[in-house]
mmCIF file of C-alpha atoms and ligand atoms in Angstrom:
data_model
loop_
_atom_site.group_PDB
_atom_site.id
_atom_site.type_symbol
_atom_site.label_atom_id
_atom_site.label_comp_id
_atom_site.label_asym_id
_atom_site.label_seq_id
_atom_site.Cartn_x
_atom_site.Cartn_y
_atom_site.Cartn_z
ATOM 1 C CA MET A 1 -95.976 -8.610 44.123
ATOM 2 C CA LEU A 2 -93.863 -7.273 41.318
ATOM 3 C CA GLU A 3 -93.477 -4.156 43.383
ATOM 4 C CA GLN A 4 -92.364 -6.217 46.353
ATOM 5 C CA LEU A 5 -89.817 -7.931 44.112
ATOM 6 C CA ASN A 6 -88.417 -4.614 42.886
ATOM 7 C CA LYS A 7 -88.156 -3.344 46.411
ATOM 8 C CA LEU A 8 -86.378 -6.527 47.496
ATOM 9 C CA GLU A 9 -83.905 -6.224 44.635
ATOM 10 C CA LYS A 10 -83.038 -2.640 45.512
ATOM 11 C CA GLU A 11 -82.825 -3.308 49.208
ATOM 12 C CA SER A 12 -80.661 -6.393 48.888
ATOM 13 C CA THR A 13 -78.332 -4.811 46.323
ATOM 14 C CA ALA A 14 -77.829 -1.831 48.605
ATOM 15 C CA ALA A 15 -77.216 -4.150 51.564
ATOM 16 C CA LEU A 16 -74.590 -6.051 49.596
ATOM 17 C CA GLU A 17 -72.716 -2.800 48.929
ATOM 18 C CA THR A 18 -72.123 -2.313 52.649
ATOM 19 C CA VAL A 19 -70.879 -5.887 53.233
ATOM 20 C CA SER A 20 -67.142 -5.858 53.986
ATOM 21 C CA SER A 21 -66.373 -9.164 55.699
ATOM 22 C CA SER A 22 -67.008 -12.784 54.853
ATOM 23 C CA ALA A 23 -69.052 -13.173 58.031
ATOM 24 C CA ALA A 24 -71.368 -10.338 56.979
ATOM 25 C CA LEU A 25 -71.548 -11.817 53.483
ATOM 26 C CA ALA A 26 -72.687 -15.181 54.816
ATOM 27 C CA GLU A 27 -75.318 -13.365 56.843
ATOM 28 C CA TRP A 28 -76.533 -11.499 53.746
ATOM 29 C CA ASN A 29 -76.707 -14.725 51.729
ATOM 30 C CA LYS A 30 -78.818 -16.352 54.401
ATOM 31 C CA ARG A 31 -81.143 -13.378 54.605
ATOM 32 C CA TYR A 32 -81.940 -13.111 50.890
ATOM 33 C CA LEU A 33 -80.930 -16.255 49.041
ATOM 34 C CA GLY A 34 -81.034 -18.863 51.812
ATOM 35 C CA LYS A 35 -83.661 -21.543 52.281
ATOM 36 C CA ASN A 36 -85.861 -19.142 54.243
ATOM 37 C CA GLY A 37 -84.455 -16.030 52.617
ATOM 38 C CA ALA A 38 -86.662 -13.208 51.429
ATOM 39 C CA LEU A 39 -86.306 -13.971 47.718
ATOM 40 C CA THR A 40 -86.864 -17.686 48.184
ATOM 41 C CA GLN A 41 -90.078 -16.984 50.062
ATOM 42 C CA LEU A 42 -91.272 -14.571 47.418
ATOM 43 C CA LEU A 43 -90.624 -17.170 44.757
ATOM 44 C CA ARG A 44 -92.581 -19.747 46.693
ATOM 45 C CA SER A 45 -95.597 -17.465 46.884
ATOM 46 C CA VAL A 46 -95.938 -17.432 43.122
ATOM 47 C CA GLY A 47 -98.805 -19.947 43.483
ATOM 48 C CA GLN A 48 -100.975 -17.320 45.128
ATOM 49 C CA LEU A 49 -101.008 -15.178 41.985
ATOM 50 C CA PRO A 50 -103.748 -15.388 39.366
ATOM 51 C CA LYS A 51 -102.636 -17.802 36.673
ATOM 52 C CA LYS A 52 -101.949 -15.287 33.969
ATOM 53 C CA GLU A 53 -99.790 -13.085 36.098
ATOM 54 C CA ARG A 54 -97.578 -15.987 37.054
ATOM 55 C CA PRO A 55 -95.271 -16.143 33.960
ATOM 56 C CA VAL A 56 -94.434 -12.414 34.111
ATOM 57 C CA PHE A 57 -93.696 -12.560 37.811
ATOM 58 C CA GLY A 58 -91.849 -15.836 37.466
ATOM 59 C CA GLN A 59 -89.559 -14.428 34.810
ATOM 60 C CA ALA A 60 -88.905 -11.261 36.782
ATOM 61 C CA ALA A 61 -88.187 -13.199 39.955
ATOM 62 C CA ASN A 62 -85.773 -15.488 38.146
ATOM 63 C CA ARG A 63 -83.933 -12.552 36.661
ATOM 64 C CA VAL A 64 -83.561 -11.047 40.139
ATOM 65 C CA LYS A 65 -82.393 -14.370 41.526
ATOM 66 C CA VAL A 66 -79.722 -14.802 38.850
ATOM 67 C CA ALA A 67 -78.608 -11.181 39.293
ATOM 68 C CA LEU A 68 -78.322 -11.496 43.085
ATOM 69 C CA GLU A 69 -76.441 -14.753 42.860
ATOM 70 C CA ALA A 70 -73.978 -13.234 40.410
ATOM 71 C CA ALA A 71 -73.515 -10.212 42.659
ATOM 72 C CA TYR A 72 -72.940 -12.544 45.577
ATOM 73 C CA GLU A 73 -70.237 -14.529 43.710
ATOM 74 C CA ALA A 74 -68.504 -11.322 42.672
ATOM 75 C CA LYS A 75 -68.498 -10.159 46.274
ATOM 76 C CA VAL A 76 -67.003 -13.468 47.463
ATOM 77 C CA GLU A 77 -64.150 -13.076 45.023
ATOM 78 C CA MET A 78 -63.569 -9.456 45.925
ATOM 79 C CA LEU A 79 -63.429 -10.223 49.636
ATOM 80 C CA GLN A 80 -60.998 -13.086 49.067
ATOM 81 C CA ARG A 81 -58.690 -10.850 47.087
ATOM 82 C CA LYS A 82 -58.868 -8.164 49.739
ATOM 83 C CA GLU A 83 -58.072 -10.636 52.514
ATOM 84 C CA MET A 84 -55.118 -12.000 50.547
ATOM 85 C CA GLU A 85 -53.733 -8.522 50.032
ATOM 86 C CA GLN A 86 -54.052 -7.745 53.719
ATOM 87 C CA GLU A 87 -52.271 -11.019 54.508
ATOM 88 C CA LEU A 88 -49.430 -10.158 52.158
ATOM 89 C CA GLU A 89 -49.099 -6.742 53.683
ATOM 90 C CA ARG A 90 -48.852 -8.153 57.169
ATOM 91 C CA GLY A 91 -46.148 -10.684 56.229
ATOM 92 C CA ALA A 92 -44.338 -8.382 53.866
ATOM 93 C CA LEU A 93 -40.592 -8.719 53.251
ATOM 94 C CA ASP A 94 -38.541 -6.192 55.128
ATOM 95 C CA VAL A 95 -35.716 -5.647 52.688
ATOM 96 C CA THR A 96 -33.871 -3.486 55.207
ATOM 97 C CA LEU A 97 -33.269 -6.476 57.534
ATOM 98 C CA PRO A 98 -29.645 -7.628 57.495
ATOM 99 C CA GLY A 99 -29.149 -10.945 55.650
ATOM 100 C CA ARG A 100 -28.197 -14.183 57.342
ATOM 101 C CA PRO A 101 -24.413 -14.224 57.477
ATOM 102 C CA ARG A 102 -22.603 -17.056 55.724
ATOM 103 C CA ARG A 103 -19.750 -18.406 57.790
ATOM 104 C CA PRO A 104 -16.564 -18.433 55.790
ATOM 105 C CA GLY A 105 -14.843 -21.821 55.804
ATOM 106 C CA HIS A 106 -11.320 -22.354 57.046
ATOM 107 C CA LEU A 107 -8.547 -24.898 56.934
ATOM 108 C CA HIS A 108 -8.926 -28.185 58.782
ATOM 109 C CA ILE A 109 -7.033 -28.456 62.069
ATOM 110 C CA THR A 110 -4.749 -31.091 60.507
ATOM 111 C CA THR A 111 -3.882 -28.821 57.570
ATOM 112 C CA GLN A 112 -3.202 -25.943 59.940
ATOM 113 C CA THR A 113 -0.896 -28.129 62.012
ATOM 114 C CA LEU A 114 0.901 -29.409 58.905
ATOM 115 C CA ARG A 115 1.488 -25.843 57.762
ATOM 116 C CA GLN A 116 2.938 -24.880 61.154
ATOM 117 C CA ILE A 117 5.312 -27.834 60.824
ATOM 118 C CA TYR A 118 6.271 -26.872 57.238
ATOM 119 C CA ALA A 119 7.023 -23.312 58.350
ATOM 120 C CA ILE A 120 9.299 -24.467 61.166
ATOM 121 C CA PHE A 121 11.273 -26.827 58.926
ATOM 122 C CA ALA A 122 11.347 -24.334 56.067
ATOM 123 C CA GLU A 123 13.309 -21.995 58.325
ATOM 124 C CA MET A 124 15.807 -24.809 58.881
ATOM 125 C CA GLY A 125 16.173 -25.265 55.130
ATOM 126 C CA PHE A 126 13.884 -28.268 54.550
ATOM 127 C CA GLN A 127 11.802 -28.479 51.372
ATOM 128 C CA VAL A 128 8.426 -30.231 51.238
ATOM 129 C CA TYR A 129 8.448 -33.324 49.046
ATOM 130 C CA GLU A 130 5.290 -35.339 48.394
ATOM 131 C CA SER A 131 5.192 -39.037 47.640
ATOM 132 C CA PRO A 132 2.283 -41.394 46.870
ATOM 133 C CA ASP A 133 -0.192 -42.881 49.356
ATOM 134 C CA VAL A 134 -0.393 -46.099 47.351
ATOM 135 C CA GLU A 135 2.974 -47.783 47.411
ATOM 136 C CA THR A 136 4.674 -50.968 46.370
ATOM 137 C CA ASP A 137 5.921 -53.555 48.814
ATOM 138 C CA GLU A 138 9.360 -52.768 47.431
ATOM 139 C CA MET A 139 9.248 -49.077 48.433
ATOM 140 C CA ASN A 140 7.369 -49.458 51.705
ATOM 141 C CA PHE A 141 9.445 -52.398 52.972
ATOM 142 C CA GLU A 142 12.119 -53.999 50.799
ATOM 143 C CA LEU A 143 14.218 -50.978 49.889
ATOM 144 C CA LEU A 144 13.938 -49.856 53.501
ATOM 145 C CA ASN A 145 15.964 -52.929 54.433
ATOM 146 C CA MET A 146 13.002 -55.204 55.128
ATOM 147 C CA PRO A 147 13.065 -58.153 52.724
ATOM 148 C CA PRO A 148 9.970 -60.397 52.534
ATOM 149 C CA HIS A 149 9.431 -62.271 55.797
ATOM 150 C CA HIS A 150 11.544 -59.804 57.755
ATOM 151 C CA PRO A 151 10.006 -59.870 61.244
ATOM 152 C CA ALA A 152 10.134 -56.059 61.532
ATOM 153 C CA ARG A 153 7.303 -55.892 58.980
ATOM 154 C CA ASP A 154 5.044 -56.817 61.879
ATOM 155 C CA MET A 155 5.591 -53.323 63.286
ATOM 156 C CA TRP A 156 3.213 -52.063 60.584
ATOM 157 C CA ALA A 157 -0.187 -53.738 60.257
ATOM 158 C CA THR A 158 -0.793 -53.279 56.560
ATOM 159 C CA PHE A 159 -3.727 -52.677 54.223
ATOM 160 C CA TRP A 160 -2.779 -54.762 51.187
ATOM 161 C CA ILE A 161 -4.244 -53.902 47.797
ATOM 162 C CA SER A 162 -2.604 -56.842 46.034
ATOM 163 C CA ASP A 163 0.392 -59.102 46.697
ATOM 164 C CA ASP A 164 2.838 -56.279 46.117
ATOM 165 C CA VAL A 165 0.754 -53.081 46.346
ATOM 166 C CA LEU A 166 -0.344 -51.506 49.619
ATOM 167 C CA LEU A 167 -1.400 -48.294 51.373
ATOM 168 C CA ARG A 168 1.808 -46.900 52.814
ATOM 169 C CA THR A 169 2.167 -47.660 56.498
ATOM 170 C CA HIS A 170 4.592 -44.765 57.021
ATOM 171 C CA THR A 171 6.090 -41.915 55.016
ATOM 172 C CA SER A 172 9.548 -43.561 54.959
ATOM 173 C CA PRO A 173 9.233 -44.964 51.399
ATOM 174 C CA GLY A 174 9.420 -41.322 50.310
ATOM 175 C CA GLN A 175 13.077 -41.392 51.434
ATOM 176 C CA ILE A 176 13.933 -43.776 48.590
ATOM 177 C CA ARG A 177 11.952 -41.713 46.061
ATOM 178 C CA VAL A 178 13.692 -38.443 46.974
ATOM 179 C CA MET A 179 17.150 -39.979 47.003
ATOM 180 C CA ARG A 180 16.654 -41.566 43.599
ATOM 181 C CA GLU A 181 15.401 -38.291 42.194
ATOM 182 C CA ARG A 182 17.981 -35.985 43.781
ATOM 183 C CA TYR A 183 21.227 -37.980 43.547
ATOM 184 C CA PRO A 184 23.971 -36.681 43.664
ATOM 185 C CA GLU A 185 22.637 -33.566 45.363
ATOM 186 C CA PRO A 186 22.663 -33.228 49.144
ATOM 187 C CA ILE A 187 19.114 -33.564 50.509
ATOM 188 C CA ARG A 188 17.135 -31.736 53.159
ATOM 189 C CA VAL A 189 13.407 -32.498 52.832
ATOM 190 C CA ILE A 190 10.314 -33.226 54.835
ATOM 191 C CA LEU A 191 7.769 -35.679 53.446
ATOM 192 C CA PRO A 192 4.277 -35.091 54.796
ATOM 193 C CA GLY A 193 1.349 -37.364 54.057
ATOM 194 C CA LYS A 194 -1.308 -39.745 55.153
ATOM 195 C CA CYS A 195 -0.419 -43.224 56.328
ATOM 196 C CA TYR A 196 -2.638 -46.217 56.834
ATOM 197 C CA ARG A 197 -2.538 -49.104 59.278
ATOM 198 C CA TYR A 198 -4.845 -52.045 59.629
ATOM 199 C CA GLU A 199 -5.586 -51.388 63.276
ATOM 200 C CA GLN A 200 -8.422 -51.067 65.723
ATOM 201 C CA ILE A 201 -9.749 -47.495 65.888
ATOM 202 C CA THR A 202 -9.776 -46.023 69.399
ATOM 203 C CA ALA A 203 -9.603 -42.579 71.000
ATOM 204 C CA ARG A 204 -5.791 -42.820 70.690
ATOM 205 C CA ALA A 205 -5.378 -44.638 67.360
ATOM 206 C CA GLU A 206 -6.849 -44.233 63.874
ATOM 207 C CA HIS A 207 -6.306 -46.464 60.857
ATOM 208 C CA GLN A 208 -5.452 -43.306 58.900
ATOM 209 C CA PHE A 209 -3.227 -40.523 60.197
ATOM 210 C CA TYR A 210 -0.599 -38.084 59.044
ATOM 211 C CA GLN A 211 3.152 -38.290 59.418
ATOM 212 C CA VAL A 212 5.889 -35.884 58.543
ATOM 213 C CA GLU A 213 9.077 -37.662 57.577
ATOM 214 C CA GLY A 214 12.363 -35.797 57.643
ATOM 215 C CA LEU A 215 15.448 -36.697 55.618
ATOM 216 C CA ALA A 216 18.839 -35.065 55.433
ATOM 217 C CA VAL A 217 21.633 -36.580 53.346
ATOM 218 C CA GLY A 218 25.028 -34.960 52.947
ATOM 219 C CA HIS A 219 28.670 -35.160 53.850
ATOM 220 C CA GLY A 220 29.499 -35.524 57.513
ATOM 221 C CA ILE A 221 25.937 -35.452 58.845
ATOM 222 C CA ARG A 222 25.915 -36.747 62.415
ATOM 223 C CA MET A 223 23.585 -37.824 65.198
ATOM 224 C CA THR A 224 24.046 -34.442 66.892
ATOM 225 C CA ASP A 225 22.550 -32.766 63.797
ATOM 226 C CA LEU A 226 19.497 -34.985 64.178
ATOM 227 C CA ILE A 227 19.119 -34.257 67.883
ATOM 228 C CA GLY A 228 19.595 -30.538 67.291
ATOM 229 C CA THR A 229 16.970 -30.539 64.552
ATOM 230 C CA LEU A 230 14.411 -32.375 66.704
ATOM 231 C CA THR A 231 15.104 -30.126 69.682
ATOM 232 C CA GLU A 232 14.667 -27.035 67.547
ATOM 233 C CA PHE A 233 11.408 -28.381 66.191
ATOM 234 C CA ALA A 234 10.029 -29.183 69.662
ATOM 235 C CA ARG A 235 10.934 -25.719 70.926
ATOM 236 C CA ARG A 236 9.400 -23.888 67.988
ATOM 237 C CA PHE A 237 6.271 -25.984 67.989
ATOM 238 C CA TYR A 238 5.599 -26.328 71.721
ATOM 239 C CA GLY A 239 7.550 -23.511 73.355
ATOM 240 C CA MET A 240 11.138 -22.505 73.952
ATOM 241 C CA ASP A 241 11.640 -24.276 77.271
ATOM 242 C CA ARG A 242 11.221 -27.810 75.911
ATOM 243 C CA HIS A 243 13.857 -30.478 76.538
ATOM 244 C CA ILE A 244 14.506 -33.538 74.406
ATOM 245 C CA ARG A 245 15.413 -36.981 75.682
ATOM 246 C CA ILE A 246 16.870 -39.694 73.464
ATOM 247 C CA ARG A 247 16.244 -43.414 73.934
ATOM 248 C CA SER A 248 17.805 -46.136 71.836
ATOM 249 C CA SER A 249 15.338 -47.933 69.601
ATOM 250 C CA TYR A 250 15.137 -50.110 66.531
ATOM 251 C CA PHE A 251 14.073 -49.509 62.935
ATOM 252 C CA PRO A 252 15.427 -51.597 60.043
ATOM 253 C CA PHE A 253 16.110 -48.450 57.983
ATOM 254 C CA THR A 254 18.156 -46.490 60.550
ATOM 255 C CA GLU A 255 21.357 -47.385 62.388
ATOM 256 C CA PRO A 256 21.607 -46.419 65.125
ATOM 257 C CA SER A 257 17.898 -45.878 65.757
ATOM 258 C CA ILE A 258 16.449 -43.650 68.422
ATOM 259 C CA GLU A 259 13.161 -42.566 69.900
ATOM 260 C CA ALA A 260 12.904 -38.898 70.867
ATOM 261 C CA ASP A 261 10.783 -37.733 73.804
ATOM 262 C CA MET A 262 10.253 -34.260 75.225
ATOM 263 C CA ASP A 263 9.309 -33.210 78.737
ATOM 264 C CA CYS A 264 5.529 -33.166 79.138
ATOM 265 C CA ILE A 265 4.009 -29.836 78.175
ATOM 266 C CA ILE A 266 1.096 -30.324 80.579
ATOM 267 C CA CYS A 267 3.010 -31.004 83.826
ATOM 268 C CA GLN A 268 6.478 -29.762 82.758
ATOM 269 C CA GLY A 269 7.927 -33.190 83.544
ATOM 270 C CA GLU A 270 6.335 -33.585 86.982
ATOM 271 C CA GLY A 271 4.170 -36.501 85.862
ATOM 272 C CA CYS A 272 0.463 -36.371 84.986
ATOM 273 C CA ARG A 273 -2.321 -38.317 83.286
ATOM 274 C CA VAL A 274 -1.354 -37.121 79.780
ATOM 275 C CA CYS A 275 2.252 -38.393 80.038
ATOM 276 C CA LYS A 276 1.116 -41.444 82.035
ATOM 277 C CA HIS A 277 3.095 -40.129 85.010
ATOM 278 C CA SER A 278 6.419 -40.545 83.224
ATOM 279 C CA GLY A 279 7.021 -36.813 82.697
ATOM 280 C CA TRP A 280 7.841 -37.479 79.016
ATOM 281 C CA LEU A 281 5.936 -37.450 75.729
ATOM 282 C CA GLU A 282 6.932 -39.239 72.545
ATOM 283 C CA VAL A 283 8.006 -36.955 69.684
ATOM 284 C CA GLY A 284 8.890 -39.564 67.071
ATOM 285 C CA GLY A 285 11.183 -42.293 65.792
ATOM 286 C CA ALA A 286 14.448 -41.383 64.136
ATOM 287 C CA GLY A 287 18.014 -42.421 63.447
ATOM 288 C CA MET A 288 20.955 -42.277 61.071
ATOM 289 C CA VAL A 289 19.990 -43.506 57.605
ATOM 290 C CA HIS A 290 21.044 -47.167 57.302
ATOM 291 C CA PRO A 291 23.907 -47.785 54.819
ATOM 292 C CA VAL A 292 21.736 -50.226 52.887
ATOM 293 C CA VAL A 293 19.017 -47.587 52.514
ATOM 294 C CA LEU A 294 21.524 -44.959 51.346
ATOM 295 C CA GLN A 295 22.744 -47.457 48.796
ATOM 296 C CA ASN A 296 19.186 -48.280 47.654
ATOM 297 C CA GLY A 297 18.686 -44.554 47.124
ATOM 298 C CA GLY A 298 21.855 -44.374 45.027
ATOM 299 C CA TYR A 299 24.152 -42.764 47.622
ATOM 300 C CA ASP A 300 27.480 -44.411 48.518
ATOM 301 C CA PRO A 301 27.499 -44.862 52.315
ATOM 302 C CA GLU A 302 31.299 -44.556 52.348
ATOM 303 C CA GLU A 303 30.903 -41.016 51.126
ATOM 304 C CA TRP A 304 27.488 -39.895 52.327
ATOM 305 C CA SER A 305 25.610 -39.990 55.612
ATOM 306 C CA GLY A 306 22.218 -38.810 56.707
ATOM 307 C CA PHE A 307 19.516 -38.757 59.336
ATOM 308 C CA ALA A 308 15.802 -39.463 59.137
ATOM 309 C CA PHE A 309 12.875 -38.983 61.485
ATOM 310 C CA GLY A 310 9.141 -39.608 61.515
ATOM 311 C CA LEU A 311 6.757 -37.303 63.380
ATOM 312 C CA GLY A 312 3.057 -37.662 64.012
ATOM 313 C CA VAL A 313 0.731 -34.787 63.148
ATOM 314 C CA GLU A 314 -2.575 -35.454 64.919
ATOM 315 C CA ARG A 315 -0.922 -36.317 68.246
ATOM 316 C CA PRO A 316 0.985 -33.021 68.496
ATOM 317 C CA ALA A 317 -2.216 -31.165 67.566
ATOM 318 C CA MET A 318 -4.085 -33.105 70.267
ATOM 319 C CA LEU A 319 -1.487 -32.085 72.834
ATOM 320 C CA LYS A 320 -1.338 -28.479 71.767
ATOM 321 C CA TYR A 321 -5.101 -27.940 71.576
ATOM 322 C CA ASP A 322 -6.120 -30.347 74.336
ATOM 323 C CA ILE A 323 -8.095 -32.726 72.089
ATOM 324 C CA ASN A 324 -8.863 -36.043 73.732
ATOM 325 C CA ASP A 325 -10.037 -38.201 70.812
ATOM 326 C CA ILE A 326 -8.187 -38.708 67.517
ATOM 327 C CA ARG A 327 -11.412 -39.824 65.795
ATOM 328 C CA LEU A 328 -12.618 -36.201 65.903
ATOM 329 C CA PHE A 329 -10.081 -35.378 63.172
ATOM 330 C CA TYR A 330 -11.951 -37.596 60.731
ATOM 331 C CA GLY A 331 -15.527 -37.141 61.965
ATOM 332 C CA ASN A 332 -16.245 -33.934 60.013
ATOM 333 C CA ASP A 333 -18.324 -32.570 62.867
ATOM 334 C CA LEU A 334 -18.479 -28.813 62.304
ATOM 335 C CA ARG A 335 -18.978 -28.172 66.012
ATOM 336 C CA PHE A 336 -15.494 -29.621 66.515
ATOM 337 C CA LEU A 337 -13.829 -28.152 63.437
ATOM 338 C CA ARG A 338 -15.079 -24.601 64.018
ATOM 339 C CA GLN A 339 -13.143 -24.381 67.272
ATOM 340 C CA PHE A 340 -9.810 -24.080 65.501
HETATM 341 N N1 LIG B 401 8.740 -44.834 59.760
HETATM 342 C C1 LIG B 401 8.799 -44.978 61.174
HETATM 343 C C2 LIG B 401 7.404 -45.286 61.691
HETATM 344 O O1 LIG B 401 6.439 -45.128 61.022
HETATM 345 C C3 LIG B 401 9.318 -43.736 61.849
HETATM 346 C C4 LIG B 401 10.727 -43.424 61.470
HETATM 347 C C5 LIG B 401 10.979 -42.582 60.426
HETATM 348 C C6 LIG B 401 11.784 -43.969 62.166
HETATM 349 C C7 LIG B 401 12.281 -42.285 60.048
HETATM 350 C C8 LIG B 401 13.081 -43.689 61.817
HETATM 351 C C9 LIG B 401 13.323 -42.833 60.774
HETATM 352 O O2 LIG B 401 7.209 -45.714 62.784
#
């Protein structure tokens, strides 16, 4: 039986050498070490040996068993490593593949529109002047000729921060700030910035939006200068064949006050859905700076005169780029923003 054991050891060791897959290894394990495997059976037959031969055989058989089990474990590990290496090779990194491109960012549609407006007014000699978003009641209303309880305050639904501090409802308070800073220089500035109104948000109206205020103060400035400036702006921004129409209007800080319209850029004045079949689109409010406002800015109205206007920013961009919902400007949806 010892001979049989030796033969089994040689045979099984040789067989293990040729094993190269985990399926074949499982098969080998079953054949030699399994419940009915060759070695197990040989071990069981130890009882058939004469008593004194049993210890020698038993020891030898155990040695073989331990050796085969160790060889088996080593093979398991080797196969696992080999399979892992093959796996890695299959899924290997191809460093020659081009990388995923990163999209460069760009300016927001509102910023782009603002810069177009700055460029147009810069050519007409207007500087950009910035004034704060958080204003006092005094700047936003009182010094613009709207004392407390003046009914015209109702034109601007206001976000109040305290009794006398608010989010500016328009860029007009900047007029007072520039005048007080520049007196006695003549002034030609635009004042861009965000304005806030306590209003329902719809496709046409936001509670935050941009305005560009214009202010010119000098000697002998007249209504025709204002109309010429607005006409020039409309033509440079929307196209050379634009026409401006003036309607009389009311603002407490201008006298006389006007509203400027231009012929609809969609239907050329024929009448369409965008201009509500009137043929005209609103450009902005404007007028000659009210004597009281000039005075509040430090300029003597007997000596100085000026004009002021207030333009929207999102609305012109909506017209120019055919955008139908103002909320898109503040939604930060990249699918929208990437189009411009
Ligand atoms: N501030 C006015 C508004 O917000 C617009 C305006 C500006 C009118 C300057 C006249 C002069 O509606």
